[in-house]
PDB file of C-alpha atoms in Angstrom:
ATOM      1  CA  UNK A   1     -75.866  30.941  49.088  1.00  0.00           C
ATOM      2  CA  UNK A   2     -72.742  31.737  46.753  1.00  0.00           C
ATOM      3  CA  UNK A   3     -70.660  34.988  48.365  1.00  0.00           C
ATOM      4  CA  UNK A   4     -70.369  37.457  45.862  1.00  0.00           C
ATOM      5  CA  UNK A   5     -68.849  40.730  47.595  1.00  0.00           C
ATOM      6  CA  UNK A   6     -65.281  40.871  48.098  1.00  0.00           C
ATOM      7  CA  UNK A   7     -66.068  41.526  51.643  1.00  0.00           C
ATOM      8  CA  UNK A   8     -67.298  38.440  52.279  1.00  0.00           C
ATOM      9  CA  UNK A   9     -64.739  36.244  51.044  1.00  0.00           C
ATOM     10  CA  UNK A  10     -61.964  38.035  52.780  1.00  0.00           C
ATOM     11  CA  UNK A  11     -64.001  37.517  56.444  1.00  0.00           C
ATOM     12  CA  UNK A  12     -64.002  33.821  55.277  1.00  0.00           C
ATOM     13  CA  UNK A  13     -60.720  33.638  54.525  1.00  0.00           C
ATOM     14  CA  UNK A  14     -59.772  35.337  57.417  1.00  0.00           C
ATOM     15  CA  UNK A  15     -61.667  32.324  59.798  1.00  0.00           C
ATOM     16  CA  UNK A  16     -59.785  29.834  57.404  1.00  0.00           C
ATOM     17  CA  UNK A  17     -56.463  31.381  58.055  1.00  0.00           C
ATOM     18  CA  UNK A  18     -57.222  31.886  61.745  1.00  0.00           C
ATOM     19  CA  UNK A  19     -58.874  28.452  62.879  1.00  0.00           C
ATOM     20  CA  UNK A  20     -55.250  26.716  63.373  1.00  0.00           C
ATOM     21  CA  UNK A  21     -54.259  29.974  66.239  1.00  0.00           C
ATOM     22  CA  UNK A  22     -57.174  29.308  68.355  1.00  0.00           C
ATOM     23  CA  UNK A  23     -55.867  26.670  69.815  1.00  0.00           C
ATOM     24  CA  UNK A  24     -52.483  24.235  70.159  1.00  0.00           C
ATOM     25  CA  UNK A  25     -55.121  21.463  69.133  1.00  0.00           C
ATOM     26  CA  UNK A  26     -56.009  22.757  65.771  1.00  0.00           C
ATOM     27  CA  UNK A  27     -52.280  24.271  65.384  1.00  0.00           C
ATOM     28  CA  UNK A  28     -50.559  20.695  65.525  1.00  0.00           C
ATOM     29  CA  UNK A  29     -53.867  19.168  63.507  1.00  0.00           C
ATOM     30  CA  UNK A  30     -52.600  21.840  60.951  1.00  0.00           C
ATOM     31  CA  UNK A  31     -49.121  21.165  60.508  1.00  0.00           C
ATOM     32  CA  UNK A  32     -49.493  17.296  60.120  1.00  0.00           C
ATOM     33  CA  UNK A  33     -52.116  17.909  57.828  1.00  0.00           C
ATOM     34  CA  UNK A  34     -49.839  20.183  55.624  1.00  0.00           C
ATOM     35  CA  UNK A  35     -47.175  17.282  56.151  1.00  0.00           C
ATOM     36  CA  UNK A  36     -49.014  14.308  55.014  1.00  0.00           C
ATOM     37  CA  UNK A  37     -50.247  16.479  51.698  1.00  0.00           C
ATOM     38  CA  UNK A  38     -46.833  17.538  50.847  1.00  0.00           C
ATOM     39  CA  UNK A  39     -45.380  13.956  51.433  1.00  0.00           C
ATOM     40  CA  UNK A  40     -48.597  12.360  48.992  1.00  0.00           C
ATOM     41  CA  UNK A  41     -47.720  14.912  46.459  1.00  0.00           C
ATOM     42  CA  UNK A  42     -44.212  14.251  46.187  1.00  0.00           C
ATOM     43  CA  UNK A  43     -45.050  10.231  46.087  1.00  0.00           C
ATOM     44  CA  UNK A  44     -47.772  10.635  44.138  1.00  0.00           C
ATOM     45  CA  UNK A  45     -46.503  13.194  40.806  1.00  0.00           C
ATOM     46  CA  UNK A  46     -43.017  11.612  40.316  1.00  0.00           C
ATOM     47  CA  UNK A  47     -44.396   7.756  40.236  1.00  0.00           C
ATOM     48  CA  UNK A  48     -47.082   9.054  37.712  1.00  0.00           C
ATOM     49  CA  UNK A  49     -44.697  10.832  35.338  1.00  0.00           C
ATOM     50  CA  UNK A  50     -41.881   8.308  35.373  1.00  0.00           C
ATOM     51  CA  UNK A  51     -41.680   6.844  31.148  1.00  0.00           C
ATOM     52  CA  UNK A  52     -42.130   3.160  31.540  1.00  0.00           C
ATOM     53  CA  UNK A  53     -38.861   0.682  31.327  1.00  0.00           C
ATOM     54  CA  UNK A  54     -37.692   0.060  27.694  1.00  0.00           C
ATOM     55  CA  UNK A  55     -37.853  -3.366  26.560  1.00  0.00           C
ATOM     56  CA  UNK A  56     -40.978  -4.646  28.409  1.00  0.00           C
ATOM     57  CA  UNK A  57     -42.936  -4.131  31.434  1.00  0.00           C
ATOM     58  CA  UNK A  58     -42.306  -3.118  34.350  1.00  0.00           C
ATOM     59  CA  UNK A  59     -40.932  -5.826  36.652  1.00  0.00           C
ATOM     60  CA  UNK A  60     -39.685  -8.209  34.221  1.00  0.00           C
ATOM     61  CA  UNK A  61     -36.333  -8.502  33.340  1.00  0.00           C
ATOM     62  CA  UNK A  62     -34.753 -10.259  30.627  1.00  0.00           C
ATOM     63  CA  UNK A  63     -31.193 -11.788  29.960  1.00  0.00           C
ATOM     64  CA  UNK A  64     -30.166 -11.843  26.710  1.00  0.00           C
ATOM     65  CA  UNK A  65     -27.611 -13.371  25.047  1.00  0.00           C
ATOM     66  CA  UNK A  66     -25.294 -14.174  22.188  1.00  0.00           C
ATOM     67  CA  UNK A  67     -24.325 -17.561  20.984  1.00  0.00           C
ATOM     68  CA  UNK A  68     -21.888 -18.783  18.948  1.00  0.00           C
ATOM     69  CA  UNK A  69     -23.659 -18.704  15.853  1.00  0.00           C
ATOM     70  CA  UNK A  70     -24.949 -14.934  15.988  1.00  0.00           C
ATOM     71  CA  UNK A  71     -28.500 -15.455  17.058  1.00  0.00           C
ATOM     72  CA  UNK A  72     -29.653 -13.901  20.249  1.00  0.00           C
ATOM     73  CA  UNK A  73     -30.800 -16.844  22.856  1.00  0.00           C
ATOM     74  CA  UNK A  74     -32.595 -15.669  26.203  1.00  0.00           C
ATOM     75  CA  UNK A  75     -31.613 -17.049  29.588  1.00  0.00           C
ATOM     76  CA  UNK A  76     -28.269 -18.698  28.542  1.00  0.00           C
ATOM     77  CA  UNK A  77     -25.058 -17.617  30.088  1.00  0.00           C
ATOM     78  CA  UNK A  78     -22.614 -16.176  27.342  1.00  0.00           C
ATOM     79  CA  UNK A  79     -20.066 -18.966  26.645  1.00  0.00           C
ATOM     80  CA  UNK A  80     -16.111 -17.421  27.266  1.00  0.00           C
ATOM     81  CA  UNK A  81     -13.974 -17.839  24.391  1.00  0.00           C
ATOM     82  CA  UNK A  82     -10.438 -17.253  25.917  1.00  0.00           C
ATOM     83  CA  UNK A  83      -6.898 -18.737  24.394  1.00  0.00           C
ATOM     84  CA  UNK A  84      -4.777 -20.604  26.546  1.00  0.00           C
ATOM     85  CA  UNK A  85      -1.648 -18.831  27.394  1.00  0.00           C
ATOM     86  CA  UNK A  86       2.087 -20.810  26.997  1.00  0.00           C
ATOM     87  CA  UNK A  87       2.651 -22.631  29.952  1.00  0.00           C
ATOM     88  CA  UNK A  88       6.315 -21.625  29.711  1.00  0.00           C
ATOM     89  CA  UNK A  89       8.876 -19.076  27.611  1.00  0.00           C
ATOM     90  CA  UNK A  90      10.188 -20.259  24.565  1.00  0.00           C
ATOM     91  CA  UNK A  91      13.622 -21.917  24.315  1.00  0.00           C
ATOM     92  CA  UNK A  92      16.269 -19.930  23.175  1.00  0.00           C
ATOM     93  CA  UNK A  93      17.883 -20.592  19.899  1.00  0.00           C
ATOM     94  CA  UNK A  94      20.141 -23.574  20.550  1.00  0.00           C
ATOM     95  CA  UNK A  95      23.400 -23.413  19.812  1.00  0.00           C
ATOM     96  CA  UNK A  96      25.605 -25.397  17.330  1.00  0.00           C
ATOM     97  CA  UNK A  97      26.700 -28.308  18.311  1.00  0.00           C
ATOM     98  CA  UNK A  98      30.318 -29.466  18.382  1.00  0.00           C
ATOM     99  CA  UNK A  99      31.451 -31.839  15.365  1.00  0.00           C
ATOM    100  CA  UNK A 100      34.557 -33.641  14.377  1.00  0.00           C
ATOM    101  CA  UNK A 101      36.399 -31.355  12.200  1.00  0.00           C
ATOM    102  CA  UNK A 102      36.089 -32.085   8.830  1.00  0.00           C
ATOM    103  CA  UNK A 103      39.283 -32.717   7.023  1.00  0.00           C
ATOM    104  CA  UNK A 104      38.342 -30.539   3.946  1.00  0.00           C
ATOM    105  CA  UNK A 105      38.195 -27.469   6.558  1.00  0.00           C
ATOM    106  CA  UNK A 106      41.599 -28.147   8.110  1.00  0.00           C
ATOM    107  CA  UNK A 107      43.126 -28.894   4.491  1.00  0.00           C
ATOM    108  CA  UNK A 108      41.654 -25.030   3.569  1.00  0.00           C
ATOM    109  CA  UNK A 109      42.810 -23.445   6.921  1.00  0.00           C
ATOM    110  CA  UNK A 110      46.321 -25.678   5.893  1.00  0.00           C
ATOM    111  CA  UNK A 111      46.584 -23.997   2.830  1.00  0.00           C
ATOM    112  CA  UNK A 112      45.439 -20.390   3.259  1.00  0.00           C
ATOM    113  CA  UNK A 113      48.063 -20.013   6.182  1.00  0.00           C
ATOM    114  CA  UNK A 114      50.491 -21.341   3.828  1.00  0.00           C
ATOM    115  CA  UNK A 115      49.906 -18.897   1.349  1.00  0.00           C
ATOM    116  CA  UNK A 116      49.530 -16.396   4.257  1.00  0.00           C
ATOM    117  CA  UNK A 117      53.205 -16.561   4.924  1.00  0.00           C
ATOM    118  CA  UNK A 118      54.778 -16.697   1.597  1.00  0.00           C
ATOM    119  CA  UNK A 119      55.774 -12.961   1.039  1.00  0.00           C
ATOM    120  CA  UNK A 120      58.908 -12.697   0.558  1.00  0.00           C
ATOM    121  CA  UNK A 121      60.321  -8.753  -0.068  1.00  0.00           C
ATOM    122  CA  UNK A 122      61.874  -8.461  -3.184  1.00  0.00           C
ATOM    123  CA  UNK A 123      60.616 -11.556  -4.633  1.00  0.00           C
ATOM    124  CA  UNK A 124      56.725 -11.354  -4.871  1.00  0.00           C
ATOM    125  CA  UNK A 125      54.120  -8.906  -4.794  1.00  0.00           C
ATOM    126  CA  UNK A 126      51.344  -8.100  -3.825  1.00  0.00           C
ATOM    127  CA  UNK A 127      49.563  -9.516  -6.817  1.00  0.00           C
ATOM    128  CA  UNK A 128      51.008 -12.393  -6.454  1.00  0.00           C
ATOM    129  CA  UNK A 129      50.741 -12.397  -2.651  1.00  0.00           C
ATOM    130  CA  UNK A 130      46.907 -11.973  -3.319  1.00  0.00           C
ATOM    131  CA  UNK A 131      46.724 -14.707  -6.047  1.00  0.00           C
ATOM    132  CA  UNK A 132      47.894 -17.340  -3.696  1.00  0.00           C
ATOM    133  CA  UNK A 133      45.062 -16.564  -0.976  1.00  0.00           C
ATOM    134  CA  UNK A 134      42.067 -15.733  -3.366  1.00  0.00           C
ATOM    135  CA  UNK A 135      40.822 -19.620  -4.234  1.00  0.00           C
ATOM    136  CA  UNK A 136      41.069 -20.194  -0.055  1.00  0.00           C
ATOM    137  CA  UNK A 137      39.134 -16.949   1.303  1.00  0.00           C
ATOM    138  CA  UNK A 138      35.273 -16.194   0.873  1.00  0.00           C
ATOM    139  CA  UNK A 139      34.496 -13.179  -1.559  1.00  0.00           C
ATOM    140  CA  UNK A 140      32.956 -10.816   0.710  1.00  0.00           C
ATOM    141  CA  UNK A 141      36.317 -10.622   3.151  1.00  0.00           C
ATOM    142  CA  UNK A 142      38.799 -11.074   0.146  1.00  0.00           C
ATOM    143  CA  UNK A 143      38.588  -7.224   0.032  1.00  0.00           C
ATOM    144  CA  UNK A 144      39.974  -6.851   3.927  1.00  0.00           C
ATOM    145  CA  UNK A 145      42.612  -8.671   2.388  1.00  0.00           C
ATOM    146  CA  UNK A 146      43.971  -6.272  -0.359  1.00  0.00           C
ATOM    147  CA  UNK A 147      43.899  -3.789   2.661  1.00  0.00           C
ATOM    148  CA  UNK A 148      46.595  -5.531   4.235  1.00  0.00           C
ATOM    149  CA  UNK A 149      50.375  -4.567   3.342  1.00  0.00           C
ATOM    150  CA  UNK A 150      52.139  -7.722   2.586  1.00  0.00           C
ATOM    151  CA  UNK A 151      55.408  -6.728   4.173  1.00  0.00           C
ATOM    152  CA  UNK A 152      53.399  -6.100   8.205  1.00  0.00           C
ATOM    153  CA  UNK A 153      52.389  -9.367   7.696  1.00  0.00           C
ATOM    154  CA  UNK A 154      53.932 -11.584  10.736  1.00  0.00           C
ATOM    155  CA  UNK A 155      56.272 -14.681  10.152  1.00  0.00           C
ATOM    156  CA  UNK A 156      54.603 -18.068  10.383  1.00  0.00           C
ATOM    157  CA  UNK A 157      56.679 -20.359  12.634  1.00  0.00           C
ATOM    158  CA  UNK A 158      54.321 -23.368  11.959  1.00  0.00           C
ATOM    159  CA  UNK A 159      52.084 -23.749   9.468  1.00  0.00           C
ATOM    160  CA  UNK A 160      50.675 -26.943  10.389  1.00  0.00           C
ATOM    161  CA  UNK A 161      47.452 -25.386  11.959  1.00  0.00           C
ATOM    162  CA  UNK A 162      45.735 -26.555  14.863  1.00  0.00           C
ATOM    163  CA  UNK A 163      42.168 -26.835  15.526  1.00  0.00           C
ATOM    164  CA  UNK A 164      40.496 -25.511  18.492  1.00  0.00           C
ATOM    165  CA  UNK A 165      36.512 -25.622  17.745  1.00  0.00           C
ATOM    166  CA  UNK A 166      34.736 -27.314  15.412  1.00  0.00           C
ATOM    167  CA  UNK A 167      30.812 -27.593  14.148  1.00  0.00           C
ATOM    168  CA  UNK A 168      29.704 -29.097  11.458  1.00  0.00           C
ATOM    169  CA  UNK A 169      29.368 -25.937   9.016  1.00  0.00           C
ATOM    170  CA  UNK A 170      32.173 -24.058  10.555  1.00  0.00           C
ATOM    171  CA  UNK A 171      35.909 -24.529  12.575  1.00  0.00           C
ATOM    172  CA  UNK A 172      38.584 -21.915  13.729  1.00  0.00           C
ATOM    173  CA  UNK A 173      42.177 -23.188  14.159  1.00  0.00           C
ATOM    174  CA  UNK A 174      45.453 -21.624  15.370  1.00  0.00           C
ATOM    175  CA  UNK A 175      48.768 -21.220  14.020  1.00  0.00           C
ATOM    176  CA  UNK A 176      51.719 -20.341  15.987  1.00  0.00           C
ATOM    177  CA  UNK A 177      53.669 -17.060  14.843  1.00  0.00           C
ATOM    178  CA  UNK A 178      57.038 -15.295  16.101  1.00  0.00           C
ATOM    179  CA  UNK A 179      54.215 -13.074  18.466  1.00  0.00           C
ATOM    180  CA  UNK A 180      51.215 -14.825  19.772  1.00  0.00           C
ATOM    181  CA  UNK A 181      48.788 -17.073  17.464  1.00  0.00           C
ATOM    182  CA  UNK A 182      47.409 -16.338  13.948  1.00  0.00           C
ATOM    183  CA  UNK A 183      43.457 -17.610  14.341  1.00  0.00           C
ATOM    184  CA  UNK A 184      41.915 -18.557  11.148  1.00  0.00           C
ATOM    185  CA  UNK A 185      37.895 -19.398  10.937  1.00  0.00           C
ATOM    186  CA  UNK A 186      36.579 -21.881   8.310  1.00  0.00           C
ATOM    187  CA  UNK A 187      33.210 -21.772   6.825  1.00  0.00           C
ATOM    188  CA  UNK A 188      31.168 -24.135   4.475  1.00  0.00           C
ATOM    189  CA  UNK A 189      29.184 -21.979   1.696  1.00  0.00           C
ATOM    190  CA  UNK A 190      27.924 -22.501  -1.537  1.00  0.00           C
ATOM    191  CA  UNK A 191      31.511 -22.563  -2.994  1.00  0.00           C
ATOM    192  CA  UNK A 192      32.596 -25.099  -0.569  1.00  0.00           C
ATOM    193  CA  UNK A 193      34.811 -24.498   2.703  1.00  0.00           C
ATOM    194  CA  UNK A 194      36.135 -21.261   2.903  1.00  0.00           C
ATOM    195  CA  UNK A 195      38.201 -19.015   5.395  1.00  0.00           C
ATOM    196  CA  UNK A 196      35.954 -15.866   6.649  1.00  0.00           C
ATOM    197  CA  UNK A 197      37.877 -14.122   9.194  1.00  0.00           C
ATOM    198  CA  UNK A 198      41.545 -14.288  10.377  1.00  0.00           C
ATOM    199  CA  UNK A 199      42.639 -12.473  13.824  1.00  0.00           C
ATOM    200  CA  UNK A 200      45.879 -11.985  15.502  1.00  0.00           C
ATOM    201  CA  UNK A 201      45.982 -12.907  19.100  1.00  0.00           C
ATOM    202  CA  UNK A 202      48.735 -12.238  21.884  1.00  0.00           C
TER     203      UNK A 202
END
């Protein structure tokens, strides 16, 4: 028969809440019976909630890849693609080799000394000075030499130059002067063999 007075479900309550005191026995039966719900619970609720694995099934796995020709291939390893590095550093620009001189070169670096030296005060100017070295000297240092003052310019001893390197598009040759050396370099352009720089030394 159903209890229907509040009375009566608080006395059986009461022997509910009171049969795990009476003795150690049903104390110990208590607490490992709490224990083993809580622990099914907390098994039990997570594994049922869990979304399933995207992709497929749970417990199968699949390895996809993708080939060389776009299309997706399962259970092939991906192929590398990698590009071999240089085995060793590139070579430096090498640089020119040594040629006999060329006789044109030390017939221009002849001549533009030549003409180098001919100032004389008094005589001829700077016009004239300048006239004599234009046809031997490349256009884009011929203005270096309308900088110079004719008179400064140091006496020529001998003008029968000497050469001291020589490549095949390019030679430098000495002169001797009263004071140290006059150096003259010789270039081959467009226009033929030219001087393009002049330096004295010592």
């Amino acid at each position: 028969m159903p209890i229907r007075t509040n009375r009566g479900r608080t006395a059986v309550y009461r022997r509910l809440w009171g049969w795990p005191l009476r003795s150690p026995r049903h104390l110990i039966t208590s607490i490992v019976g709490v224990f083993v719900v809580v622990t099914t619970i907390s098994v039990v609720i997570p594994n049922a909630i869990k979304p399933p694995p995207r992709g497929g099934t749970a417990g199968t796995t699949s390895t996809v890849t993708t080939g060389s020709s776009g299309g997706n291939q399962v259970g092939v390893l991906p192929t590398a693609t990698s590009t071999a590095l240089p085995t060793k550093a590139q070579s430096p620009t090498a640089a020119p080799s040594s040629a006999p001189v060329n006789s044109n070169a030390a017939a221009v670096a002849t001549a533009w000394v030549d003409a180098f030296s001919r100032f004389e005060p008094g005589k001829t100017t700077k016009e004239q000075w300048l006239d004599g070295l234009d046809r031997w000297t490349a256009d884009e240092v011929f203005p270096r030499l309308q900088s110079v003052e004719p008179a400064n310019v140091p006496v020529v001893l001998d003008k029968t130059v000497r050469t001291i390197k020589s490549f095949t598009d390019s030679a430098e040759f000495e002169a001797k002067l009263e004071e140290g050396k006059l150096i003259v370099t010789v270039a081959k352009l467009p226009e033929g063999w030219v001087v393009t720089d002049w330096t004295k030394v010592g």
